[in-house]
Amino acid sequence: MHCIIAVANHKGGVGKTAIAQNVGALLAEGGRRVLLVDVDPQSSLTGAFGIEDTERNLASVLGGADEGHLAMVDIIRPVGERLDLAPSDISLAAAELGMIGRVGRENVLKRVLAPLGGRYDVTVIDCPPSLAVLTINALNASAGVLIPTQPQAADLRGLKLFLQTLEQLRRGLDRDDLSIVGIVPTFYDSRLVHHRDAIEAMARGRLNVLTPIGRTVKFAEAVAAGKPLHQYEPGNVQVDALRTLTGQVETWLRSRA
C-alpha cells in the first residue's frame, strides 16, 4: 500500500530537509520504492541532491490560479536506487499565491499524487516552514506527519502551537485519520541539560518522541556533495541514529499496511 508522510513544522531551522532526505534514502536502501516531494519554494531538498536545472518542477504540476500544465511523472528525477525526487523551484512561491483563490485548493497536491500510488511504496514530502497553502496541501495528502523540532524551550512552544493547528486542520479537513508518526528531536546534544529536559517534557506530555538526531557539520558537507549522510560518510555516528529513526518509521508504515 502506498503511504504518504509529510515532514512538517511551521518553525524553520529544525532540520526538516535533512530528515526527509535521509529517512527517504534509507527507506529506499531498505527496499522501499520511495518518492521525495519538495514542496518548499526554497528548494532545499532539491539542492541537497545537487539538482540545479529545475525548469520542470512542482510549480508546473500544481499550477496557480489554474491547473498545472505538467503531470507529476513529467518532472520526477531519479536520485538513487528506488529513490526519485519531484523537484521544487522558487516559482512555487508564485504558484502558492495563485492557489489561494482556487476552488478545492487544499486538495491539489493530493490529486496530482494519486496516479502514482502504484509506482511507489512511500512518498515523503518536505514541507516549507509555514502553515500556508502548500503545507496544508501536504498534510491533507498525507497519512502521517513526522515532526522535527529542536529540543529547547522556544521550539517546544512552537511545537505546541503546531500540534494545536494540526488538530484544527484535522477537524477542518475532516481528516481524523491523519496521524503523527512521531516527534524527532534534532540538533540534539546529550551533554546539554536543557536538551535532556526538553525531551523529558515531551515524553511527559505523552508525545511519541523518536530517536534524537545530533548535530554534525557532515550534514552540510553531504548536502554540498549532493548525497545523503550514510552515502557521504557511512561511519558517522549520526548515521546510526538515522537508521534507528528510519526503523521507527518502518514500524509505523507496517502498522498502516
CSV table of C-alpha atoms in Angstrom, one decimal:
chain,number,residue,atom,x,y,z
A,1,MET,CA,0.0,0.0,0.0
A,2,HIS,CA,1.3,3.4,-0.9
A,3,CYS,CA,1.7,5.7,2.1
A,4,ILE,CA,2.5,9.4,2.2
A,5,ILE,CA,4.3,11.1,5.1
A,6,ALA,CA,4.7,14.8,5.5
A,7,VAL,CA,7.8,16.1,7.3
A,8,ALA,CA,6.5,19.3,8.7
A,9,ASN,CA,6.8,22.0,11.4
A,10,HIS,CA,5.9,25.7,10.9
A,11,LYS,CA,9.2,26.7,12.5
A,12,GLY,CA,12.2,26.9,10.3
A,13,GLY,CA,15.7,25.7,11.1
A,14,VAL,CA,14.7,22.4,12.7
A,15,GLY,CA,16.2,20.0,10.2
A,16,LYS,CA,13.1,19.1,8.1
A,17,THR,CA,15.0,18.7,4.9
A,18,ALA,CA,17.8,16.6,6.4
A,19,ILE,CA,15.2,14.3,8.0
A,20,ALA,CA,13.2,14.0,4.7
A,21,GLN,CA,16.3,13.3,2.6
A,22,ASN,CA,18.0,10.8,4.9
A,23,VAL,CA,14.9,8.9,6.1
A,24,GLY,CA,13.7,8.7,2.5
A,25,ALA,CA,17.1,7.5,1.2
A,26,LEU,CA,17.4,4.9,4.0
A,27,LEU,CA,13.8,3.6,3.3
A,28,ALA,CA,14.9,3.1,-0.3
A,29,GLU,CA,18.1,1.4,0.8
A,30,GLY,CA,15.9,-1.0,2.8
A,31,GLY,CA,13.9,-2.0,-0.3
A,32,ARG,CA,11.1,0.5,-0.4
A,33,ARG,CA,10.2,2.4,-3.6
A,34,VAL,CA,10.4,6.0,-2.4
A,35,LEU,CA,9.3,9.3,-3.9
A,36,LEU,CA,10.6,12.5,-2.3
A,37,VAL,CA,8.5,15.6,-3.0
A,38,ASP,CA,10.0,19.1,-2.4
A,39,VAL,CA,7.1,21.4,-1.5
A,40,ASP,CA,9.3,24.2,-0.3
A,41,PRO,CA,9.9,27.1,-2.7
A,42,GLN,CA,13.4,27.4,-1.1
A,43,SER,CA,14.2,24.1,-2.8
A,44,SER,CA,16.4,22.8,0.0
A,45,LEU,CA,15.7,19.2,-0.7
A,46,THR,CA,16.2,19.6,-4.4
A,47,GLY,CA,19.6,21.3,-3.7
A,48,ALA,CA,20.5,18.6,-1.3
A,49,PHE,CA,20.7,16.2,-4.2
A,50,GLY,CA,22.7,18.6,-6.3
A,51,ILE,CA,19.9,19.4,-8.7
A,52,GLU,CA,20.0,22.9,-10.2
A,53,ASP,CA,18.2,22.7,-13.6
A,54,THR,CA,14.7,22.8,-12.3
A,55,GLU,CA,12.7,24.2,-15.2
A,56,ARG,CA,10.4,21.3,-14.9
A,57,ASN,CA,9.3,21.4,-11.3
A,58,LEU,CA,6.4,21.1,-8.9
A,59,ALA,CA,5.1,24.6,-9.7
A,60,SER,CA,4.3,23.4,-13.3
A,61,VAL,CA,2.3,20.5,-11.9
A,62,LEU,CA,0.3,22.3,-9.2
A,63,GLY,CA,-0.3,25.4,-11.2
A,64,GLY,CA,-1.5,28.6,-9.6
A,65,ALA,CA,-5.0,30.1,-10.1
A,66,ASP,CA,-5.4,27.5,-12.9
A,67,GLU,CA,-4.3,23.8,-13.1
A,68,GLY,CA,-0.7,23.0,-13.9
A,69,HIS,CA,0.3,22.0,-17.4
A,70,LEU,CA,2.5,19.0,-16.5
A,71,ALA,CA,1.8,15.7,-14.6
A,72,MET,CA,4.0,14.5,-11.8
A,73,VAL,CA,5.5,11.9,-14.0
A,74,ASP,CA,6.8,14.7,-16.2
A,75,ILE,CA,9.0,16.2,-13.5
A,76,ILE,CA,10.3,13.2,-11.5
A,77,ARG,CA,14.0,12.7,-11.4
A,78,PRO,CA,15.9,9.6,-10.2
A,79,VAL,CA,18.3,10.4,-7.4
A,80,GLY,CA,19.2,6.9,-6.2
A,81,GLU,CA,18.3,3.3,-6.5
A,82,ARG,CA,14.5,3.0,-5.8
A,83,LEU,CA,14.6,6.7,-4.9
A,84,ASP,CA,13.0,9.5,-7.0
A,85,LEU,CA,12.5,13.2,-6.5
A,86,ALA,CA,9.9,15.7,-7.6
A,87,PRO,CA,11.9,18.9,-7.5
A,88,SER,CA,10.9,22.4,-6.4
A,89,ASP,CA,11.8,25.9,-7.6
A,90,ILE,CA,11.3,29.5,-6.4
A,91,SER,CA,8.5,29.7,-8.9
A,92,LEU,CA,6.5,27.6,-6.4
A,93,ALA,CA,6.1,30.7,-4.2
A,94,ALA,CA,4.1,32.4,-7.0
A,95,ALA,CA,2.2,29.2,-7.6
A,96,GLU,CA,1.1,29.2,-4.0
A,97,LEU,CA,-0.1,32.7,-4.1
A,98,GLY,CA,-2.2,31.8,-7.2
A,99,MET,CA,-3.7,28.7,-5.4
A,100,ILE,CA,-5.1,30.8,-2.6
A,101,GLY,CA,-8.2,31.7,-4.7
A,102,ARG,CA,-8.6,28.3,-6.3
A,103,VAL,CA,-11.6,26.1,-5.6
A,104,GLY,CA,-10.5,23.0,-3.7
A,105,ARG,CA,-7.0,24.4,-3.2
A,106,GLU,CA,-6.3,22.1,-0.2
A,107,ASN,CA,-6.7,19.0,-2.5
A,108,VAL,CA,-4.4,20.0,-5.4
A,109,LEU,CA,-1.3,18.0,-4.3
A,110,LYS,CA,-3.4,15.1,-3.2
A,111,ARG,CA,-5.0,14.9,-6.7
A,112,VAL,CA,-1.7,15.0,-8.6
A,113,LEU,CA,-0.1,12.4,-6.4
A,114,ALA,CA,-3.0,10.0,-6.6
A,115,PRO,CA,-1.9,8.4,-10.0
A,116,LEU,CA,1.5,7.5,-8.6
A,117,GLY,CA,0.2,5.1,-6.0
A,118,GLY,CA,1.2,2.0,-7.9
A,119,ARG,CA,4.7,3.2,-8.6
A,120,TYR,CA,5.8,3.9,-5.0
A,121,ASP,CA,5.6,2.3,-1.6
A,122,VAL,CA,6.3,5.6,0.3
A,123,THR,CA,6.1,9.3,-0.6
A,124,VAL,CA,8.0,11.7,1.8
A,125,ILE,CA,7.0,15.3,1.5
A,126,ASP,CA,9.4,18.1,2.6
A,127,CYS,CA,7.2,21.0,3.7
A,128,PRO,CA,8.0,24.7,3.9
A,129,PRO,CA,8.4,26.3,7.3
A,130,SER,CA,4.9,27.7,7.4
A,131,LEU,CA,1.2,26.7,7.6
A,132,ALA,CA,0.2,28.3,4.3
A,133,VAL,CA,-1.5,26.6,1.3
A,134,LEU,CA,1.5,24.4,0.4
A,135,THR,CA,1.8,22.9,3.8
A,136,ILE,CA,-1.9,22.4,4.2
A,137,ASN,CA,-1.8,20.6,0.8
A,138,ALA,CA,1.0,18.3,2.0
A,139,LEU,CA,-0.8,17.5,5.3
A,140,ASN,CA,-4.1,16.8,3.5
A,141,ALA,CA,-2.4,14.4,1.1
A,142,SER,CA,-0.6,12.5,3.9
A,143,ALA,CA,-1.4,9.6,6.1
A,144,GLY,CA,1.1,10.7,8.7
A,145,VAL,CA,3.3,13.6,9.8
A,146,LEU,CA,6.8,13.4,11.1
A,147,ILE,CA,7.7,16.5,13.2
A,148,PRO,CA,11.3,17.5,13.6
A,149,THR,CA,11.9,20.0,16.4
A,150,GLN,CA,14.9,21.3,18.3
A,151,PRO,CA,14.8,20.3,22.0
A,152,GLN,CA,14.7,23.7,23.6
A,153,ALA,CA,12.1,26.0,25.2
A,154,ALA,CA,11.3,28.2,22.2
A,155,ASP,CA,10.9,25.3,19.9
A,156,LEU,CA,8.7,23.4,22.3
A,157,ARG,CA,6.3,26.4,22.4
A,158,GLY,CA,6.3,26.3,18.6
A,159,LEU,CA,5.7,22.6,18.7
A,160,LYS,CA,2.7,23.0,20.9
A,161,LEU,CA,1.2,25.6,18.5
A,162,PHE,CA,1.9,23.3,15.6
A,163,LEU,CA,0.1,20.4,17.3
A,164,GLN,CA,-2.9,22.6,18.1
A,165,THR,CA,-3.0,23.8,14.5
A,166,LEU,CA,-2.7,20.2,13.2
A,167,GLU,CA,-5.8,19.3,15.3
A,168,GLN,CA,-7.7,22.2,13.8
A,169,LEU,CA,-6.7,21.0,10.3
A,170,ARG,CA,-7.9,17.5,11.2
A,171,ARG,CA,-11.3,18.9,12.0
A,172,GLY,CA,-11.5,21.4,9.2
A,173,LEU,CA,-10.5,19.0,6.5
A,174,ASP,CA,-12.3,16.0,8.1
A,175,ARG,CA,-9.0,14.2,8.4
A,176,ASP,CA,-9.3,12.2,11.7
A,177,ASP,CA,-7.1,9.6,10.0
A,178,LEU,CA,-4.1,11.9,9.8
A,179,SER,CA,-1.7,10.6,12.5
A,180,ILE,CA,1.5,11.7,14.0
A,181,VAL,CA,4.3,9.3,13.1
A,182,GLY,CA,6.4,10.9,15.9
A,183,ILE,CA,8.4,13.9,17.1
A,184,VAL,CA,12.1,13.9,16.1
A,185,PRO,CA,14.4,15.9,18.3
A,186,THR,CA,17.1,17.5,16.1
A,187,PHE,CA,20.5,19.1,16.7
A,188,TYR,CA,20.4,17.1,20.0
A,189,ASP,CA,23.3,17.2,22.4
A,190,SER,CA,23.0,14.9,25.4
A,191,ARG,CA,25.5,17.0,27.3
A,192,LEU,CA,23.1,19.9,27.5
A,193,VAL,CA,20.7,19.7,30.4
A,194,HIS,CA,18.0,21.8,28.7
A,195,HIS,CA,18.0,19.3,25.7
A,196,ARG,CA,17.5,16.4,28.1
A,197,ASP,CA,14.8,18.3,30.0
A,198,ALA,CA,13.0,19.2,26.8
A,199,ILE,CA,12.9,15.5,25.7
A,200,GLU,CA,11.6,14.5,29.1
A,201,ALA,CA,8.9,17.2,28.9
A,202,MET,CA,7.7,15.9,25.6
A,203,ALA,CA,7.6,12.4,27.0
A,204,ARG,CA,5.6,13.6,30.0
A,205,GLY,CA,3.2,15.2,27.5
A,206,ARG,CA,2.6,11.7,26.1
A,207,LEU,CA,4.2,12.6,22.7
A,208,ASN,CA,5.7,9.9,20.7
A,209,VAL,CA,9.4,11.0,20.9
A,210,LEU,CA,11.6,9.2,18.3
A,211,THR,CA,15.3,8.8,18.2
A,212,PRO,CA,17.1,12.2,18.6
A,213,ILE,CA,19.4,13.2,15.7
A,214,GLY,CA,22.5,15.1,16.8
A,215,ARG,CA,24.4,18.0,15.2
A,216,THR,CA,27.3,17.3,12.8
A,217,VAL,CA,29.0,19.5,10.2
A,218,LYS,CA,28.9,16.4,8.0
A,219,PHE,CA,25.2,17.1,7.2
A,220,ALA,CA,26.2,20.3,5.4
A,221,GLU,CA,29.1,18.6,3.7
A,222,ALA,CA,26.8,15.8,2.5
A,223,VAL,CA,24.4,18.4,1.1
A,224,ALA,CA,27.3,20.1,-0.8
A,225,ALA,CA,28.2,16.7,-2.2
A,226,GLY,CA,24.6,16.1,-3.2
A,227,LYS,CA,24.3,12.9,-1.1
A,228,PRO,CA,22.5,11.6,2.0
A,229,LEU,CA,24.7,11.3,5.0
A,230,HIS,CA,25.0,7.5,5.0
A,231,GLN,CA,26.5,7.6,1.5
A,232,TYR,CA,28.8,10.6,2.2
A,233,GLU,CA,30.2,9.3,5.5
A,234,PRO,CA,28.9,5.8,6.4
A,235,GLY,CA,30.8,5.7,9.7
A,236,ASN,CA,29.3,8.9,11.1
A,237,VAL,CA,27.6,8.4,14.4
A,238,GLN,CA,24.5,10.2,13.2
A,239,VAL,CA,24.1,7.6,10.5
A,240,ASP,CA,23.3,5.0,13.3
A,241,ALA,CA,20.7,7.4,14.8
A,242,LEU,CA,19.2,8.0,11.3
A,243,ARG,CA,19.0,4.2,10.7
A,244,THR,CA,17.2,3.7,14.1
A,245,LEU,CA,14.8,6.6,13.3
A,246,THR,CA,14.1,5.0,9.9
A,247,GLY,CA,13.4,1.7,11.6
A,248,GLN,CA,10.8,3.5,13.7
A,249,VAL,CA,9.2,5.0,10.6
A,250,GLU,CA,9.2,1.5,9.1
A,251,THR,CA,7.4,0.2,12.2
A,252,TRP,CA,4.7,2.9,11.7
A,253,LEU,CA,4.4,2.0,8.0
A,254,ARG,CA,3.9,-1.7,8.7
A,255,SER,CA,1.2,-0.7,11.2
A,256,ARG,CA,-0.6,1.0,8.3
A,257,ALA,CA,-0.5,-2.0,5.9
